[in-house]
Each structure stands twice: as C-alpha cells, then as structure tokens.
Amino acid sequence: MAAIISGKEVSAKVREQVREECESLKAKGVTPGLAVIIVGDDPASRVYVNNKKKACAEVGFVSEEYALPAETTQEELLKLIEELNGRADINGILCQLPLPRHLDEKAVINAISPLKDVDAFHPSNVGRIMIGDYHFLPCTPAGVMELMHHAGIDAAGKSCVVIGRSNIVGKPMAMLLLHENGTVTICHSRTKNLKEICSNADILVAAVGKAKFVKADMVKEGAVVLDVGINRDENGKLCGDVDFDEVEPKASYITPVPGGVGPMTIAMLMKNTLMAAKIQNGL
Ligand code: NAD
C-alpha cells in the first residue's frame, strides 16, 4: 500500500503562502499582475485559462485576459507581448499553448521578457535552469519537486527515471532531479528495454501522455511513483500515465490523477508570478 501524495492539499498550502506574501507586497504598494493570452477557442486551453484567472483572484493578484481570435497574426500577437513587456503593473506574461498552426510558437516564447516569463519557457530561463541559477522553474516539474519535498522524499543518490523528454516536462524534470543529486535517466519513445530501466528506479516520473502506460511490472517494489499524465481512459474518465490500481500496491508513495501533479502546476505559476513581482520591484 502506497502513501498517496495529495496535490490538492500541497497546492492549497502553496497558494496560501503566496496569498500571505502577496498581502505583504501590497502593503509595500506592489500588487502582482499576470497577463494571460489565449489565441483561438481550444476548449482545454479555455479551461486552463479560467483556472489561472481564478487562482490569481484567490491569492490577490490582478489578472488580465487577452482572448484573441484564431486568425490573429504573428505581428499582432508580438505587438501585444511587446506592450505587456513594457508595463510596470504586469509582472508575468503567459501565452497559453498550443497556438493555432499559423503562429510561430518559438518566436512568441522568445518575445516574452525573460523576467516576465513565468512559465520559464524562454531559452534564457531554460539555460539558467541548466546551470542551476534561475528565477523561475517550469511550473509542472517544480510542482512535482514540491510534492516530493512535502512528502519528505530526497532524490539524493537515488536512481531517478523520467519517462518523457518534452521541453516543458521531461527535460526540466530530469534537470531538477539532477540538481537535487539524483542519478537521472531519461527515457523516451526510442528507448530500448524501457521496462528494465523503469523497474530499477527508486523514483519514477511518468510524463508520457498515454493512459495507464506504466504497469506494475515496470515498477520496483517500494518505488516513489509521480504521475504527470492527464489522459482519458477508454470510458472517458480522467486518468494518468500510471495504471494506478496496478501500481499503487507496489509503490511506497504515489500521486493520483486527478488530484496529484495537476493542481500543483497552477500553484507554482502563482509562486513564479509573485517572484517576478518581487524581482521587478527590487524586493
Ligand atoms: P509530449 O507529448 O510533448 O511528450 C511525451 C513524451 O513521452 C515524449 O518525449 C516521448 O518521447 C515520450 N514517449 C511517448 N511514447 C513513449 C513510449 N512508448 N515509451 C517511452 N516514452 C514515450 O507530452 P508532455 O507535454 O511532456 O506531457 C506529458 C503528459 O503530461 C501528458 O499527458 C500531458 O497532458 C501531461 N501534462 C500535465 C501537466 C500538469 O499540469 N499535470 C502539464 C503538462 C503536461
């Protein structure tokens, strides 16, 4: 039987800390501001943006939403980012991905000022993470680390395996585990003997994007299993990349889906926005 690490609980604590710090910033005349840009009408993106706005209101930030039509041009989008870069009352800028196909995602990420890049996607922030000298950590991997810290799990000297090598989850996740002295292996779609590698992991992070991909025979007895995946199963029910029912009895700790890593992402976004407001105001 594994201990369940509740992202609901930990994220509520993080948001409460942010709310308290926000109050003391306000007493110094600074109200953190987040601008969220959404282009087009992707329903999943709409849900994420609404949740981000709600979280901002809860912690006391000002948020501005820029809902742009799907046919927005690259020039128009870059112009808006440029304006937001120049505003002192906006500390964080986030452009909800994915963007419609005709827009250049890389150019958009590059246009956001690194000091306002609260997603930590800008190459300068990615580089800073690499050398361990960062302002912001990418929200999802940072959320996973926060869950580990909360549960008292130390990566030092442990065999850590990350399945997935995306720029937003897998790669930075591996880097954060490395910073905490884990011995890290990254697996991906071309990895041979995946089962063997995973079943040697003390800490296994799944960021694959495939429902119930990680089965019990891929998990070592007593492993810590952290599930980043958000998928729908064959019945349309939300589930992770880990087959929870199979894996839970074997693991020492496990994160559920929903209620695990998911709620942490927005909490860490709030933390980054607070940090951005502090940095930009020399606090
Ligand atoms: P992605 O599609 O960009 O990357 C998936 C990775 O999995 C790739 O690097 C690929 O090499 C690897 N992969 C695919 N098939 C594999 C296989 N058979 N064996 C081994 N590796 C394989 O996805 P992503 O953006 O990194 O997201 C991963 C999952 O995390 C998705 O379910 C996504 O919805 C979820 N996610 C959750 C949050 C959150 O807030 N909890 C945030 C971002 C992403």
PDB file of N, CA, C and O in Angstrom, residues 117-145:
ATOM      1  N   ASP A 117       8.638  35.902 -17.835  1.00  0.00           N
ATOM      2  CA  ASP A 117       8.337  34.584 -18.403  1.00  0.00           C
ATOM      3  C   ASP A 117       8.061  33.584 -17.275  1.00  0.00           C
ATOM      4  O   ASP A 117       8.892  32.741 -16.934  1.00  0.00           O
ATOM      5  N   VAL A 118       6.853  33.686 -16.705  1.00  0.00           N
ATOM      6  CA  VAL A 118       6.522  32.886 -15.517  1.00  0.00           C
ATOM      7  C   VAL A 118       6.289  31.402 -15.824  1.00  0.00           C
ATOM      8  O   VAL A 118       6.172  30.593 -14.910  1.00  0.00           O
ATOM      9  N   ASP A 119       6.252  31.041 -17.114  1.00  0.00           N
ATOM     10  CA  ASP A 119       6.217  29.624 -17.482  1.00  0.00           C
ATOM     11  C   ASP A 119       7.631  29.038 -17.535  1.00  0.00           C
ATOM     12  O   ASP A 119       7.785  27.819 -17.609  1.00  0.00           O
ATOM     13  N   ALA A 120       8.630  29.926 -17.562  1.00  0.00           N
ATOM     14  CA  ALA A 120      10.045  29.529 -17.690  1.00  0.00           C
ATOM     15  C   ALA A 120      10.310  28.739 -18.975  1.00  0.00           C
ATOM     16  O   ALA A 120      11.026  27.748 -18.975  1.00  0.00           O
ATOM     17  N   PHE A 121       9.728  29.215 -20.084  1.00  0.00           N
ATOM     18  CA  PHE A 121       9.935  28.565 -21.377  1.00  0.00           C
ATOM     19  C   PHE A 121      10.974  29.290 -22.230  1.00  0.00           C
ATOM     20  O   PHE A 121      11.438  28.765 -23.231  1.00  0.00           O
ATOM     21  N   HIS A 122      11.294  30.542 -21.878  1.00  0.00           N
ATOM     22  CA  HIS A 122      12.242  31.315 -22.682  1.00  0.00           C
ATOM     23  C   HIS A 122      13.630  30.651 -22.631  1.00  0.00           C
ATOM     24  O   HIS A 122      14.051  30.188 -21.562  1.00  0.00           O
ATOM     25  N   PRO A 123      14.330  30.613 -23.787  1.00  0.00           N
ATOM     26  CA  PRO A 123      15.636  29.944 -23.809  1.00  0.00           C
ATOM     27  C   PRO A 123      16.588  30.454 -22.724  1.00  0.00           C
ATOM     28  O   PRO A 123      17.382  29.672 -22.181  1.00  0.00           O
ATOM     29  N   SER A 124      16.486  31.724 -22.398  1.00  0.00           N
ATOM     30  CA  SER A 124      17.382  32.250 -21.368  1.00  0.00           C
ATOM     31  C   SER A 124      17.044  31.633 -20.001  1.00  0.00           C
ATOM     32  O   SER A 124      17.938  31.284 -19.224  1.00  0.00           O
ATOM     33  N   ASN A 125      15.765  31.453 -19.731  1.00  0.00           N
ATOM     34  CA  ASN A 125      15.380  30.806 -18.463  1.00  0.00           C
ATOM     35  C   ASN A 125      15.704  29.313 -18.480  1.00  0.00           C
ATOM     36  O   ASN A 125      16.111  28.759 -17.459  1.00  0.00           O
ATOM     37  N   VAL A 126      15.540  28.691 -19.648  1.00  0.00           N
ATOM     38  CA  VAL A 126      15.878  27.263 -19.752  1.00  0.00           C
ATOM     39  C   VAL A 126      17.382  27.083 -19.476  1.00  0.00           C
ATOM     40  O   VAL A 126      17.786  26.192 -18.733  1.00  0.00           O
ATOM     41  N   GLY A 127      18.185  27.981 -20.054  1.00  0.00           N
ATOM     42  CA  GLY A 127      19.636  27.937 -19.825  1.00  0.00           C
ATOM     43  C   GLY A 127      19.973  28.143 -18.360  1.00  0.00           C
ATOM     44  O   GLY A 127      20.844  27.463 -17.805  1.00  0.00           O
ATOM     45  N   ARG A 128      19.283  29.052 -17.730  1.00  0.00           N
ATOM     46  CA  ARG A 128      19.532  29.324 -16.306  1.00  0.00           C
ATOM     47  C   ARG A 128      19.218  28.093 -15.460  1.00  0.00           C
ATOM     48  O   ARG A 128      19.897  27.820 -14.472  1.00  0.00           O
ATOM     49  N   ILE A 129      18.172  27.379 -15.848  1.00  0.00           N
ATOM     50  CA  ILE A 129      17.811  26.164 -15.102  1.00  0.00           C
ATOM     51  C   ILE A 129      18.941  25.134 -15.251  1.00  0.00           C
ATOM     52  O   ILE A 129      19.347  24.497 -14.284  1.00  0.00           O
ATOM     53  N   MET A 130      19.449  25.033 -16.442  1.00  0.00           N
ATOM     54  CA  MET A 130      20.556  24.110 -16.744  1.00  0.00           C
ATOM     55  C   MET A 130      21.745  24.337 -15.805  1.00  0.00           C
ATOM     56  O   MET A 130      22.336  23.387 -15.310  1.00  0.00           O
ATOM     57  N   ILE A 131      22.080  25.617 -15.556  1.00  0.00           N
ATOM     58  CA  ILE A 131      23.253  25.892 -14.719  1.00  0.00           C
ATOM     59  C   ILE A 131      22.869  26.106 -13.249  1.00  0.00           C
ATOM     60  O   ILE A 131      23.719  26.436 -12.415  1.00  0.00           O
ATOM     61  N   GLY A 132      21.597  25.931 -12.950  1.00  0.00           N
ATOM     62  CA  GLY A 132      21.169  25.998 -11.543  1.00  0.00           C
ATOM     63  C   GLY A 132      21.135  27.414 -10.982  1.00  0.00           C
ATOM     64  O   GLY A 132      21.243  27.610  -9.777  1.00  0.00           O
ATOM     65  N   ASP A 133      20.966  28.422 -11.856  1.00  0.00           N
ATOM     66  CA  ASP A 133      20.946  29.812 -11.408  1.00  0.00           C
ATOM     67  C   ASP A 133      19.688  30.471 -11.992  1.00  0.00           C
ATOM     68  O   ASP A 133      19.748  31.182 -12.974  1.00  0.00           O
ATOM     69  N   TYR A 134      18.553  30.154 -11.382  1.00  0.00           N
ATOM     70  CA  TYR A 134      17.296  30.532 -12.030  1.00  0.00           C
ATOM     71  C   TYR A 134      16.434  31.457 -11.179  1.00  0.00           C
ATOM     72  O   TYR A 134      16.579  31.529  -9.968  1.00  0.00           O
ATOM     73  N   HIS A 135      15.542  32.187 -11.862  1.00  0.00           N
ATOM     74  CA  HIS A 135      14.498  32.955 -11.180  1.00  0.00           C
ATOM     75  C   HIS A 135      13.251  32.086 -11.037  1.00  0.00           C
ATOM     76  O   HIS A 135      12.604  32.068 -10.019  1.00  0.00           O
ATOM     77  N   PHE A 136      12.914  31.437 -12.160  1.00  0.00           N
ATOM     78  CA  PHE A 136      11.671  30.663 -12.209  1.00  0.00           C
ATOM     79  C   PHE A 136      11.972  29.237 -12.630  1.00  0.00           C
ATOM     80  O   PHE A 136      12.846  29.007 -13.453  1.00  0.00           O
ATOM     81  N   LEU A 137      11.177  28.328 -12.082  1.00  0.00           N
ATOM     82  CA  LEU A 137      11.249  26.945 -12.548  1.00  0.00           C
ATOM     83  C   LEU A 137       9.970  26.655 -13.326  1.00  0.00           C
ATOM     84  O   LEU A 137       8.909  27.181 -12.990  1.00  0.00           O
ATOM     85  N   PRO A 138      10.044  25.818 -14.352  1.00  0.00           N
ATOM     86  CA  PRO A 138       8.820  25.478 -15.080  1.00  0.00           C
ATOM     87  C   PRO A 138       7.807  24.842 -14.127  1.00  0.00           C
ATOM     88  O   PRO A 138       8.163  24.009 -13.281  1.00  0.00           O
ATOM     89  N   CYS A 139       6.559  25.271 -14.275  1.00  0.00           N
ATOM     90  CA  CYS A 139       5.549  25.002 -13.233  1.00  0.00           C
ATOM     91  C   CYS A 139       5.304  23.520 -12.941  1.00  0.00           C
ATOM     92  O   CYS A 139       5.229  23.143 -11.767  1.00  0.00           O
ATOM     93  N   THR A 140       5.194  22.704 -13.972  1.00  0.00           N
ATOM     94  CA  THR A 140       4.838  21.297 -13.701  1.00  0.00           C
ATOM     95  C   THR A 140       5.992  20.541 -13.017  1.00  0.00           C
ATOM     96  O   THR A 140       5.773  19.953 -11.950  1.00  0.00           O
ATOM     97  N   PRO A 141       7.211  20.573 -13.570  1.00  0.00           N
ATOM     98  CA  PRO A 141       8.297  19.890 -12.854  1.00  0.00           C
ATOM     99  C   PRO A 141       8.535  20.469 -11.453  1.00  0.00           C
ATOM    100  O   PRO A 141       8.792  19.725 -10.496  1.00  0.00           O
ATOM    101  N   ALA A 142       8.406  21.785 -11.314  1.00  0.00           N
ATOM    102  CA  ALA A 142       8.581  22.391  -9.984  1.00  0.00           C
ATOM    103  C   ALA A 142       7.502  21.882  -9.035  1.00  0.00           C
ATOM    104  O   ALA A 142       7.761  21.652  -7.846  1.00  0.00           O
ATOM    105  N   GLY A 143       6.306  21.675  -9.560  1.00  0.00           N
ATOM    106  CA  GLY A 143       5.209  21.135  -8.751  1.00  0.00           C
ATOM    107  C   GLY A 143       5.501  19.718  -8.284  1.00  0.00           C
ATOM    108  O   GLY A 143       5.210  19.355  -7.139  1.00  0.00           O
ATOM    109  N   VAL A 144       6.113  18.926  -9.162  1.00  0.00           N
ATOM    110  CA  VAL A 144       6.482  17.551  -8.786  1.00  0.00           C
ATOM    111  C   VAL A 144       7.510  17.590  -7.651  1.00  0.00           C
ATOM    112  O   VAL A 144       7.395  16.849  -6.662  1.00  0.00           O
ATOM    113  N   MET A 145       8.499  18.481  -7.776  1.00  0.00           N
ATOM    114  CA  MET A 145       9.524  18.582  -6.724  1.00  0.00           C
ATOM    115  C   MET A 145       8.897  19.012  -5.397  1.00  0.00           C
ATOM    116  O   MET A 145       9.250  18.503  -4.342  1.00  0.00           O
TER     117      MET A 145
END
